[in-house]
Coordinates of C-alpha atoms and ligand atoms in Angstrom, one line a residue:
M1 CA 0.0 0.0 0.0
K2 CA 2.9 2.4 1.0
K3 CA 4.5 1.7 -2.4
L4 CA 1.3 2.5 -4.3
A5 CA 0.9 5.8 -2.3
V6 CA 4.4 6.8 -3.1
T7 CA 3.8 6.0 -6.8
V8 CA 0.6 8.1 -6.8
V9 CA 2.3 11.0 -5.1
M10 CA 5.2 10.9 -7.6
L11 CA 2.8 10.8 -10.5
I12 CA 0.9 13.8 -9.1
V13 CA 4.1 15.7 -8.7
A14 CA 5.0 14.8 -12.3
C15 CA 1.6 15.9 -13.5
L16 CA 1.8 19.2 -11.7
T17 CA 5.3 19.9 -12.9
L18 CA 5.3 21.7 -16.1
V19 CA 7.6 19.9 -18.5
A20 CA 7.0 22.4 -21.2
E21 CA 6.0 25.9 -21.7
E22 CA 3.9 27.7 -24.3
V23 CA 6.3 28.8 -27.0
G24 CA 5.7 31.7 -29.4
Q25 CA 3.1 31.1 -32.1
V26 CA 4.5 29.0 -34.9
T27 CA 2.9 30.9 -37.7
N28 CA 1.7 29.4 -41.0
I29 CA 1.5 25.8 -39.7
Y30 CA -0.1 24.8 -43.0
G31 CA 2.9 25.9 -45.1
R32 CA 5.4 23.9 -43.1
E33 CA 6.9 20.4 -43.6
N34 CA 7.0 17.6 -41.0
V35 CA 3.5 18.3 -39.8
T36 CA 1.3 15.5 -38.6
S37 CA -2.4 16.1 -38.2
L38 CA -4.0 14.9 -34.9
N39 CA -7.5 15.6 -36.3
G40 CA -9.9 12.8 -36.2
M41 CA -12.0 10.9 -33.6
W42 CA -10.9 11.7 -30.0
R43 CA -12.3 9.9 -26.9
Y44 CA -14.1 12.2 -24.4
I45 CA -15.4 12.2 -20.9
V46 CA -17.9 14.8 -19.6
D47 CA -16.8 16.0 -16.2
V48 CA -19.6 18.3 -14.8
Q49 CA -17.9 18.7 -11.4
E50 CA -14.3 18.7 -12.7
R51 CA -13.6 15.7 -10.5
G52 CA -10.7 14.8 -12.8
F53 CA -9.0 18.0 -11.7
Y54 CA -9.9 18.5 -8.1
D55 CA -10.1 16.1 -5.2
Y56 CA -13.1 16.1 -2.9
R57 CA -11.6 19.0 -0.9
M58 CA -11.3 21.1 -4.1
N59 CA -7.5 20.8 -4.1
E60 CA -6.0 20.9 -7.6
T61 CA -4.7 17.4 -7.8
P62 CA -5.3 16.5 -11.4
W63 CA -4.7 12.8 -10.9
G64 CA -7.9 11.8 -12.5
F65 CA -8.7 11.0 -16.1
F66 CA -5.4 11.7 -17.8
L67 CA -3.5 9.2 -15.8
D68 CA -5.1 7.0 -18.3
A69 CA -5.3 4.3 -15.6
H70 CA -6.3 0.8 -16.5
Q71 CA -7.6 -1.9 -14.3
K72 CA -4.5 -4.0 -13.6
S73 CA -6.4 -6.5 -11.5
P74 CA -10.1 -7.1 -10.9
M75 CA -9.6 -5.6 -7.5
D76 CA -8.5 -2.2 -8.9
L77 CA -11.0 0.7 -8.5
V78 CA -11.2 2.6 -11.8
E79 CA -14.2 4.8 -12.3
Y80 CA -13.5 6.1 -15.8
N81 CA -12.0 4.7 -18.9
F82 CA -11.1 6.6 -22.0
D83 CA -10.9 3.4 -24.1
T84 CA -14.5 2.6 -23.6
S85 CA -15.7 6.2 -23.6
S86 CA -17.6 7.9 -26.5
Q87 CA -15.8 9.6 -29.4
M88 CA -16.3 12.8 -31.2
H89 CA -14.5 14.5 -34.1
V90 CA -11.8 17.1 -33.6
P91 CA -11.9 19.8 -34.8
G92 CA -15.5 20.2 -33.8
D93 CA -17.7 21.6 -31.1
W94 CA -19.5 19.2 -28.7
N95 CA -22.8 21.0 -28.9
T96 CA -23.6 19.7 -32.4
Q97 CA -22.0 16.3 -32.0
S98 CA -24.0 15.1 -29.0
E99 CA -27.6 15.8 -28.3
R100 CA -26.9 15.6 -24.6
L101 CA -24.2 18.4 -24.9
F102 CA -26.3 20.8 -27.0
F103 CA -26.6 23.3 -24.1
Y104 CA -23.6 22.0 -22.1
E105 CA -21.3 24.5 -20.5
G106 CA -18.5 23.0 -18.4
T107 CA -15.6 20.6 -18.6
V108 CA -15.0 17.8 -21.1
W109 CA -11.8 15.8 -21.2
F110 CA -10.5 14.7 -24.6
R111 CA -7.8 12.1 -25.3
R112 CA -6.0 11.2 -28.5
T113 CA -3.3 8.5 -28.7
F114 CA -0.6 8.5 -31.4
D115 CA 2.6 6.8 -32.2
Y116 CA 5.8 8.8 -32.2
V117 CA 9.5 8.2 -32.8
P118 CA 11.7 10.9 -31.1
K119 CA 14.6 12.0 -33.3
E120 CA 18.0 13.4 -32.2
G121 CA 18.2 17.1 -32.6
K122 CA 14.5 17.6 -33.3
R123 CA 11.8 19.4 -31.3
A124 CA 8.1 18.5 -31.3
I125 CA 5.6 21.4 -31.2
L126 CA 2.0 20.6 -30.4
Y127 CA -0.3 23.2 -32.1
F128 CA -4.0 24.0 -31.5
G129 CA -5.9 26.2 -33.9
A130 CA -8.3 27.1 -31.1
V131 CA -10.0 25.6 -28.1
N132 CA -13.1 27.2 -26.6
Y133 CA -12.7 28.5 -24.0
E134 CA -10.0 27.3 -21.6
A135 CA -7.6 24.4 -22.4
I136 CA -5.3 22.6 -20.0
V137 CA -3.0 20.3 -22.1
Y138 CA -1.2 17.1 -20.9
V139 CA 1.1 14.8 -22.8
N140 CA 1.6 11.4 -21.3
G141 CA 0.2 12.7 -18.0
K142 CA 2.6 15.7 -17.9
K143 CA 1.0 19.2 -17.8
M144 CA 2.1 21.2 -20.8
G145 CA 0.3 24.4 -19.9
R146 CA -3.0 26.3 -19.9
H147 CA -4.5 28.6 -22.6
I148 CA -7.5 30.8 -22.4
G149 CA -9.4 32.4 -25.3
G150 CA -11.6 30.5 -27.7
F151 CA -10.5 31.8 -31.1
T152 CA -6.7 32.1 -31.2
S153 CA -4.0 29.5 -31.8
F154 CA -1.4 28.3 -29.3
N155 CA 1.3 25.7 -29.2
F156 CA 3.6 23.9 -26.7
D157 CA 7.1 22.4 -27.1
V158 CA 6.2 18.9 -26.0
T159 CA 9.6 17.2 -26.9
D160 CA 10.5 16.2 -23.4
A161 CA 7.2 14.6 -22.7
L162 CA 7.1 12.4 -25.7
K163 CA 8.4 8.8 -25.8
E164 CA 9.0 6.2 -28.4
G165 CA 5.8 4.3 -29.4
K166 CA 2.4 5.1 -28.1
N167 CA 1.8 8.6 -26.7
N168 CA -1.3 10.4 -25.5
V169 CA -2.5 14.0 -25.4
I170 CA -5.3 14.8 -23.1
V171 CA -7.0 18.2 -23.0
K172 CA -9.3 19.5 -20.3
V173 CA -11.7 21.9 -22.1
D174 CA -13.9 24.2 -20.2
N175 CA -16.3 26.6 -21.9
K176 CA -18.0 28.0 -18.8
R177 CA -18.6 31.8 -19.1
H178 CA -17.3 34.3 -16.6
K179 CA -17.9 38.1 -16.3
E180 CA -14.1 38.7 -16.3
D181 CA -13.5 36.8 -19.6
I182 CA -13.1 38.0 -23.2
P183 CA -15.9 37.7 -24.3
T184 CA -17.8 38.4 -21.0
N185 CA -20.6 36.1 -19.8
I186 CA -23.3 37.4 -22.2
Y187 CA -23.2 37.5 -26.0
D188 CA -25.5 36.9 -28.9
W189 CA -23.9 33.7 -30.3
W190 CA -23.7 30.1 -29.3
N191 CA -21.1 29.1 -26.8
Y192 CA -19.7 26.2 -28.9
G193 CA -17.3 24.3 -26.6
G194 CA -14.5 22.0 -27.6
I195 CA -11.3 21.6 -29.6
T196 CA -12.9 23.7 -32.4
R197 CA -9.9 23.9 -34.8
D198 CA -7.1 21.8 -36.2
V199 CA -4.6 20.0 -33.9
M200 CA -1.1 19.4 -35.4
L201 CA 2.2 18.0 -34.3
L202 CA 5.1 19.8 -35.9
E203 CA 8.7 18.5 -35.9
V204 CA 11.4 21.2 -36.2
D205 CA 15.1 21.6 -35.6
E206 CA 16.4 22.9 -32.3
T207 CA 16.6 26.2 -34.0
Y208 CA 13.6 26.9 -36.3
I209 CA 11.9 29.8 -38.1
E210 CA 9.1 30.8 -35.6
D211 CA 7.6 33.7 -37.5
Y212 CA 8.0 36.1 -40.3
S213 CA 6.4 39.2 -42.0
L214 CA 6.5 40.4 -45.6
E215 CA 4.4 43.4 -46.8
L216 CA 4.3 46.2 -49.4
D217 CA 6.0 49.3 -48.2
K218 CA 3.2 51.9 -48.0
K219 CA 5.6 54.6 -49.1
D220 CA 7.2 52.7 -51.9
W221 CA 5.2 50.1 -53.9
Q222 CA 8.3 48.8 -55.5
H223 CA 9.7 47.8 -52.1
L224 CA 8.8 44.9 -49.9
K225 CA 9.8 44.9 -46.3
G226 CA 9.5 42.6 -43.3
W227 CA 11.5 40.4 -41.0
V228 CA 12.2 36.8 -40.1
K229 CA 12.3 35.6 -36.4
L230 CA 13.9 32.3 -35.1
N231 CA 12.7 30.6 -31.9
K232 CA 16.1 31.4 -30.3
R233 CA 18.3 34.4 -30.0
E234 CA 20.9 33.0 -32.3
A235 CA 23.1 35.2 -34.5
G236 CA 24.5 34.4 -37.9
V237 CA 21.8 32.0 -39.0
E238 CA 21.2 32.3 -42.8
V239 CA 17.7 32.5 -44.0
T240 CA 16.7 32.7 -47.7
V241 CA 13.4 34.4 -48.8
S242 CA 12.5 33.9 -52.4
I243 CA 9.6 34.9 -54.7
P244 CA 10.3 33.0 -57.9
E245 CA 7.7 34.8 -60.0
L246 CA 9.4 38.2 -59.2
K247 CA 12.8 36.7 -59.6
V248 CA 13.6 37.6 -56.0
E249 CA 16.1 35.6 -53.9
K250 CA 17.2 37.3 -50.7
R251 CA 19.7 35.9 -48.2
V252 CA 19.8 37.4 -44.7
K253 CA 21.7 36.5 -41.5
T254 CA 20.0 36.8 -38.1
N255 CA 21.3 39.2 -35.4
A256 CA 21.9 38.4 -31.8
D257 CA 18.2 38.4 -31.2
G258 CA 17.7 35.7 -33.8
E259 CA 16.0 38.1 -36.1
A260 CA 16.7 39.6 -39.6
E261 CA 15.2 42.5 -41.4
L262 CA 13.9 42.0 -45.0
S263 CA 14.1 44.7 -47.6
I264 CA 13.4 43.6 -51.2
K265 CA 13.2 45.7 -54.3
A266 CA 10.4 44.3 -56.4
K267 CA 7.4 45.4 -58.5
P268 CA 4.5 43.1 -57.6
S269 CA 1.1 43.1 -59.2
L270 CA -1.0 44.5 -56.4
W271 CA -3.7 42.4 -54.6
S272 CA -7.3 43.7 -54.9
S273 CA -10.8 42.2 -55.1
E274 CA -10.7 42.4 -58.9
N275 CA -7.2 40.9 -59.0
P276 CA -6.5 38.8 -55.8
K277 CA -2.9 38.2 -56.9
L278 CA -1.0 36.0 -54.5
Y279 CA 2.7 35.2 -54.8
D280 CA 4.4 31.9 -53.9
I281 CA 6.8 32.8 -51.2
R282 CA 9.6 30.4 -49.9
I283 CA 11.3 30.9 -46.6
E284 CA 14.2 28.5 -46.0
K285 CA 16.9 27.8 -43.4
G286 CA 19.0 24.8 -44.3
E287 CA 16.6 21.8 -44.6
E288 CA 13.7 23.8 -43.1
K289 CA 11.3 25.0 -45.9
I290 CA 8.2 27.1 -45.4
R291 CA 5.9 28.0 -48.2
D292 CA 3.3 30.8 -48.1
E293 CA 1.1 32.7 -50.5
I294 CA 1.2 36.4 -49.9
G295 CA -0.5 39.3 -51.6
F296 CA 0.8 42.8 -51.7
R297 CA -1.5 45.8 -51.4
C298 CA -1.8 49.2 -49.7
I299 CA -4.9 50.1 -47.6
E300 CA -5.2 53.6 -46.3
T301 CA -7.6 56.5 -45.6
D302 CA -7.6 59.9 -47.1
G303 CA -10.1 62.2 -45.2
K304 CA -13.4 60.4 -45.5
K305 CA -12.2 58.0 -48.2
I306 CA -10.9 54.5 -47.9
K307 CA -8.3 53.8 -50.6
L308 CA -7.0 50.5 -51.8
N309 CA -3.8 50.8 -53.8
G310 CA -4.5 54.5 -54.2
K311 CA -8.0 54.1 -55.5
Q312 CA -11.1 55.0 -53.5
I313 CA -13.2 52.0 -52.7
F314 CA -16.6 51.3 -51.1
L315 CA -16.6 48.3 -48.8
K316 CA -19.6 46.3 -50.1
G317 CA -19.9 44.0 -47.2
V318 CA -21.8 41.7 -45.0
S319 CA -21.3 40.4 -41.5
M320 CA -20.6 36.7 -40.8
H321 CA -20.4 34.5 -37.8
E322 CA -18.1 31.4 -37.9
E323 CA -20.9 28.9 -38.2
A324 CA -20.9 26.0 -40.6
P325 CA -23.5 26.5 -43.4
F326 CA -26.3 23.8 -43.4
S327 CA -24.8 21.6 -40.7
G328 CA -24.4 24.3 -38.1
G329 CA -21.8 24.3 -35.3
R330 CA -18.4 26.0 -35.3
A331 CA -17.0 26.2 -38.8
N332 CA -13.3 25.2 -39.1
N333 CA -12.4 24.6 -42.7
A334 CA -11.9 26.2 -46.2
S335 CA -14.8 24.4 -47.8
Q336 CA -17.3 25.9 -45.3
A337 CA -15.7 29.3 -45.7
H338 CA -15.9 29.0 -49.5
T339 CA -19.6 28.3 -49.4
M340 CA -20.3 31.4 -47.3
L341 CA -17.9 33.7 -49.1
S342 CA -19.4 32.6 -52.4
W343 CA -22.9 33.6 -51.1
A344 CA -21.4 37.0 -50.1
K345 CA -19.7 37.4 -53.5
E346 CA -22.9 36.4 -55.3
M347 CA -24.6 39.2 -53.4
G348 CA -22.0 41.6 -54.8
C349 CA -19.7 41.8 -51.8
N350 CA -16.0 42.7 -51.9
Y351 CA -15.7 42.6 -48.1
V352 CA -16.9 40.7 -45.0
R353 CA -17.0 41.6 -41.3
M354 CA -15.8 38.4 -39.6
A355 CA -17.7 38.9 -36.4
H356 CA -17.1 39.0 -33.3
Y357 CA -13.9 37.0 -32.9
P358 CA -11.0 35.9 -35.1
H359 CA -12.3 33.3 -37.5
N360 CA -10.2 30.2 -38.5
E361 CA -7.1 30.7 -40.6
H362 CA -8.6 28.7 -43.5
A363 CA -11.5 31.2 -43.7
V364 CA -9.1 34.2 -43.9
R365 CA -7.0 32.5 -46.5
E366 CA -10.1 31.6 -48.5
A367 CA -11.2 35.2 -48.5
E368 CA -7.8 36.2 -49.7
R369 CA -7.9 33.8 -52.6
M370 CA -11.4 35.0 -53.5
G371 CA -10.6 38.7 -53.4
V372 CA -12.8 39.4 -50.3
M373 CA -11.4 42.0 -47.9
V374 CA -11.8 41.2 -44.2
W375 CA -12.6 43.1 -40.9
S376 CA -11.2 40.9 -38.2
E377 CA -12.2 41.4 -34.6
I378 CA -11.5 40.3 -31.0
P379 CA -14.5 39.5 -28.8
V380 CA -14.4 42.7 -26.7
Y381 CA -18.1 42.7 -26.8
W382 CA -20.7 44.6 -24.7
T383 CA -20.2 44.7 -20.9
I384 CA -16.5 43.8 -20.5
D385 CA -15.0 43.9 -17.0
W386 CA -13.1 47.1 -17.9
K387 CA -11.3 47.6 -14.6
N388 CA -9.9 44.1 -14.3
E389 CA -6.2 44.0 -15.2
E390 CA -6.4 40.3 -16.1
T391 CA -9.3 41.0 -18.4
Y392 CA -7.2 43.6 -20.2
A393 CA -4.2 41.2 -20.4
N394 CA -6.5 38.6 -21.9
A395 CA -7.9 41.0 -24.5
Q396 CA -4.4 42.3 -25.4
R397 CA -3.2 38.7 -25.7
Q398 CA -6.0 37.8 -28.1
L399 CA -5.4 41.0 -30.1
H400 CA -1.6 40.1 -30.3
D401 CA -2.4 36.5 -31.4
M402 CA -4.9 37.6 -34.0
I403 CA -2.5 40.1 -35.6
T404 CA 0.5 37.6 -35.3
R405 CA -1.4 34.9 -37.1
D406 CA -2.9 37.0 -39.9
K407 CA -0.4 39.9 -40.4
N408 CA 0.7 38.5 -43.8
R409 CA -2.9 38.2 -45.1
A410 CA -3.6 40.9 -47.7
A411 CA -7.3 40.3 -47.4
V412 CA -7.3 41.6 -43.8
V413 CA -7.7 45.4 -44.1
I414 CA -9.3 46.3 -40.7
W415 CA -8.5 45.2 -37.1
S416 CA -11.4 45.7 -34.9
I417 CA -11.0 46.0 -31.1
A418 CA -14.5 46.1 -29.9
N419 CA -18.3 45.8 -30.5
E420 CA -21.0 47.9 -28.9
T421 CA -19.2 48.7 -25.7
P422 CA -21.1 51.0 -23.2
H423 CA -19.2 54.3 -22.7
S424 CA -17.2 55.0 -19.5
D425 CA -13.8 56.3 -18.6
A426 CA -12.7 52.7 -17.8
R427 CA -13.9 51.6 -21.2
D428 CA -12.1 54.4 -22.9
E429 CA -8.9 53.6 -21.1
F430 CA -9.1 49.9 -21.9
L431 CA -9.9 50.4 -25.6
S432 CA -7.5 53.3 -26.2
K433 CA -4.7 51.0 -24.9
L434 CA -5.8 48.2 -27.2
A435 CA -6.0 50.5 -30.2
T436 CA -2.5 51.9 -29.5
Y437 CA -1.2 48.4 -29.1
A438 CA -2.7 47.3 -32.4
K439 CA -1.2 50.3 -34.2
G440 CA 2.1 49.5 -32.6
M441 CA 2.0 45.9 -33.9
D442 CA 0.8 46.8 -37.4
G443 CA 1.0 50.2 -39.0
T444 CA -0.3 48.9 -42.4
R445 CA -3.9 48.2 -41.6
L446 CA -6.9 50.3 -40.4
I447 CA -8.1 50.2 -36.9
S448 CA -11.8 50.4 -36.1
M449 CA -14.5 49.2 -33.7
A450 CA -18.3 49.0 -33.8
M451 CA -19.4 51.9 -31.9
E452 CA -22.9 52.9 -30.7
V453 CA -24.7 56.1 -31.8
T454 CA -26.5 58.2 -29.2
S455 CA -29.7 59.8 -30.2
A456 CA -29.4 63.6 -29.9
S457 CA -33.1 64.0 -30.4
N458 CA -36.0 61.8 -31.6
Y459 CA -34.9 61.7 -35.2
H460 CA -31.3 63.1 -35.0
N461 CA -28.5 60.7 -34.2
R462 CA -25.0 61.8 -33.3
L463 CA -22.0 59.6 -33.2
S464 CA -20.1 60.8 -30.2
D465 CA -17.4 58.4 -29.0
N466 CA -14.1 59.4 -27.3
M467 CA -12.5 56.5 -29.2
N468 CA -12.9 58.5 -32.5
K469 CA -9.3 59.7 -32.2
Y470 CA -7.9 56.2 -31.9
V471 CA -9.6 54.6 -34.9
D472 CA -8.9 55.2 -38.6
V473 CA -12.4 54.4 -39.6
V474 CA -15.5 55.3 -37.5
S475 CA -18.0 52.4 -37.6
F476 CA -21.3 51.9 -35.8
N477 CA -24.2 49.6 -35.6
Q478 CA -27.8 50.9 -35.9
Y479 CA -31.1 49.1 -36.0
V480 CA -33.7 51.5 -37.3
G481 CA -36.5 49.3 -38.5
W482 CA -35.8 46.5 -36.0
Y483 CA -35.2 47.9 -32.6
R484 CA -37.0 51.1 -33.7
D485 CA -40.0 51.7 -36.1
V486 CA -39.0 51.4 -39.7
N487 CA -41.2 54.4 -40.6
D488 CA -38.7 56.6 -38.7
A489 CA -36.0 55.8 -41.3
S490 CA -37.1 58.5 -43.7
K491 CA -37.0 61.1 -41.0
M492 CA -33.6 60.2 -39.5
T493 CA -30.5 62.4 -39.8
W494 CA -27.0 61.3 -38.8
E495 CA -24.3 63.5 -37.5
I496 CA -20.8 62.1 -37.6
P497 CA -18.4 65.0 -36.6
Y498 CA -15.2 63.2 -37.6
N499 CA -13.2 63.7 -40.7
K500 CA -12.8 59.9 -41.2
P501 CA -14.5 57.3 -43.4
V502 CA -17.7 55.8 -42.0
I503 CA -18.7 52.1 -42.1
I504 CA -22.1 51.0 -40.9
S505 CA -20.9 47.8 -39.2
E506 CA -24.4 46.5 -38.5
F507 CA -27.9 47.1 -39.6
G508 CA -30.7 44.6 -40.3
G509 CA -33.6 42.6 -39.0
G510 CA -35.0 39.1 -38.7
A511 CA -37.2 37.0 -41.0
L512 CA -38.1 33.4 -41.0
A513 CA -37.2 32.1 -44.5
G514 CA -40.3 31.1 -46.4
W515 CA -42.7 32.9 -44.2
H516 CA -44.6 35.5 -46.2
A517 CA -47.0 38.2 -45.1
D518 CA -47.4 42.0 -45.4
K519 CA -44.5 44.3 -44.7
E520 CA -45.9 45.3 -41.3
T521 CA -45.8 41.7 -40.0
R522 CA -42.6 41.1 -37.9
F523 CA -40.5 38.1 -39.0
S524 CA -42.0 37.9 -42.5
E525 CA -39.6 38.1 -45.4
E526 CA -41.6 41.1 -46.6
F527 CA -41.0 42.9 -43.3
Q528 CA -37.2 42.3 -43.6
E529 CA -37.2 43.3 -47.2
N530 CA -39.0 46.6 -46.6
M531 CA -36.7 47.3 -43.7
Y532 CA -33.6 46.9 -45.9
V533 CA -35.2 49.2 -48.6
E534 CA -35.8 52.0 -46.1
N535 CA -32.4 51.6 -44.4
L536 CA -30.5 51.8 -47.6
K537 CA -32.3 55.0 -48.6
M538 CA -31.5 56.4 -45.1
L539 CA -27.9 55.4 -45.0
D540 CA -27.1 56.7 -48.5
K541 CA -27.6 60.2 -47.0
I542 CA -24.6 59.8 -44.7
D543 CA -21.6 62.0 -45.7
G544 CA -18.4 59.9 -45.9
L545 CA -20.3 56.6 -46.1
S546 CA -17.5 54.2 -47.2
G547 CA -18.9 50.8 -46.5
M548 CA -21.4 48.6 -44.8
S549 CA -21.7 45.1 -43.4
P550 CA -25.4 44.4 -42.8
W551 CA -26.2 42.0 -40.0
I552 CA -25.9 39.2 -41.1
L553 CA -25.2 36.8 -44.0
V554 CA -26.7 33.6 -42.5
D555 CA -29.1 32.9 -39.6
F556 CA -27.0 31.7 -36.7
R557 CA -27.6 30.0 -33.4
S558 CA -28.0 32.1 -30.3
P559 CA -29.2 31.2 -26.7
A560 CA -31.0 34.5 -26.6
R561 CA -33.5 33.9 -29.5
Y562 CA -36.2 31.7 -28.0
L563 CA -39.4 32.3 -30.0
P564 CA -40.8 28.8 -30.8
D565 CA -41.4 28.0 -34.5
V566 CA -39.8 31.3 -35.5
Q567 CA -36.4 31.5 -33.8
D568 CA -35.9 28.2 -32.1
F569 CA -32.6 29.4 -30.8
Y570 CA -31.6 31.0 -34.1
N571 CA -31.0 34.7 -34.6
R572 CA -33.0 35.1 -37.8
K573 CA -31.4 38.3 -39.1
G574 CA -29.6 36.3 -41.8
L575 CA -30.1 37.4 -45.4
I576 CA -29.9 33.6 -46.0
S577 CA -31.4 31.0 -43.7
N578 CA -29.2 28.4 -42.0
E579 CA -30.5 26.0 -44.6
G580 CA -29.2 28.1 -47.5
Q581 CA -32.5 29.7 -48.5
K582 CA -32.0 33.3 -49.8
K583 CA -34.6 35.7 -48.4
L584 CA -36.2 38.6 -50.3
A585 CA -33.8 41.1 -48.5
Y586 CA -30.8 39.2 -50.0
Y587 CA -31.9 40.5 -53.4
I588 CA -32.3 44.0 -52.1
M589 CA -28.7 44.0 -51.1
K590 CA -27.6 42.4 -54.3
K591 CA -29.3 45.1 -56.4
Y592 CA -27.9 47.9 -54.2
Y593 CA -24.4 46.6 -54.5
S594 CA -24.7 46.2 -58.3
E595 CA -25.6 49.9 -58.5
R596 CA -22.9 51.1 -56.1
Ligands
GCU601 C1 -25.9 43.7 -31.9 C2 -24.7 42.8 -31.8 C3 -24.9 41.5 -32.6 C4 -26.3 40.9 -32.4 C5 -27.2 41.9 -33.0 C6 -28.7 41.4 -32.9 O1 -25.7 44.7 -32.8 O2 -23.5 43.4 -32.3 O3 -23.9 40.5 -32.1 O4 -26.4 39.6 -32.9 O5 -27.1 43.1 -32.3 O6 -29.4 42.0 -32.0 O7 -29.1 40.5 -33.6

């Protein structure tokens, strides 16, 4: 008995001892070699009381499920068993893969086994595209680390935890909501829990290329600039960056920080919606080869104009949630993105607002290939815990990780730091720090946020937001016709006292696809159609109107939309139903964009 107790204690200590740490984001995982996908069927155990993590005195003694114990003799007490537990697909949310988990918010433990052969001089990086909301990751019973935030990628160096032969990775996923989180505990979308994006195992040298940037110099369109960064502070390492189509081959050597500047004379064909030109880019260090597709373009503002490559543009957009068309659930792949972006393009869009959180990398790359510009956003949404320093650190971390992942994506033209946040000094301080941080990370893109207008009088609306000086584009949501009588639309005036371009980041209303009645009947297609007609006439009067992203392309699940036989836990503001039926209002937008 004493021996067993000692063993258990040793195992607990081993489990509690971090044998790894979260390493910097390994960007462009899909363009790297020696990558093994761990996608597929994972075993899972639903742990409502987190008994696999706490003992009955609520001490953190994670000795439970991930010891992967097996009954060694009929006498052994084992009250869980991954091998005989249910399975679900990763990537994927649990809500749409198990009826019993549709509304579930709590902990689910996941396990994947895999074979591995450690190699001398190689490191193994375990990559997660996203886990919603908190992930605690173990490899062979050893804790790798914890990540919070449901929409950004993270990775651990797990080399020292791996062994020859069969290995296991176990993840404690907890999607409970908390006031101090980002997003906070209320929001108008479904809280899909799970390992919601790809899981990959990457094998690299001890010294590898962790990250890189390559962009068009805003001041000289025949100059590309950027940098390469190793995982270590190692000087004198040679890295070659080549762009075959432009006959460019640039050799650089890293400095003492393990970084190297890139400055390349070239005359690329510029990326745009009409010409979504991407160049094959190769970044190589010895045997390490990374391939990317990068487009070069310049996005800027000039007074109330938005200019792409020096030409004024109008952002003909639509908002999107990251929800799989037809099947529902958290979207996670290029094919789903292609379907939704095709619907947007068919409607005449050259732009989408990927709301309210960073969408998966496949979706952003698909938009880039299809020539669709992107507004990418962190979920600083509604009533954030503005005075909480940990909340700010979480928001800034998610902003950092969103920009780090997508900084080389030509399609992304706007970083958004918030949506509909109630005004206060604490809110202004929180958001101005975020906006400044975003600008510091990336001076090539526009910064915005979805503000709220305040009504100056019954029919006169004024946009008055202290954040106006921190954004490049002023954007706001308005719902005349849905949260206010549509007959007021023709009487409304809008005052936007800032010499900046204006985007209407949301407007719209609901309709149950296929339900027809007169235009006064709420939730009929005719009601929604008329609301769009009246809104477009009203919005066209706004001076400096440079774009819009009506809410929303497709009906999406929300726990706040209860109405039986009409909503059934769907927000019905889609221009298309969750079954792909285009509503009358879709054609109003299509006509409007064709005439823009
Ligand atoms: C808000 C919010 C959206 C929400 C929409 C609605 O503007 O930004 O996330 O879905 O209103 O009420 O449908």
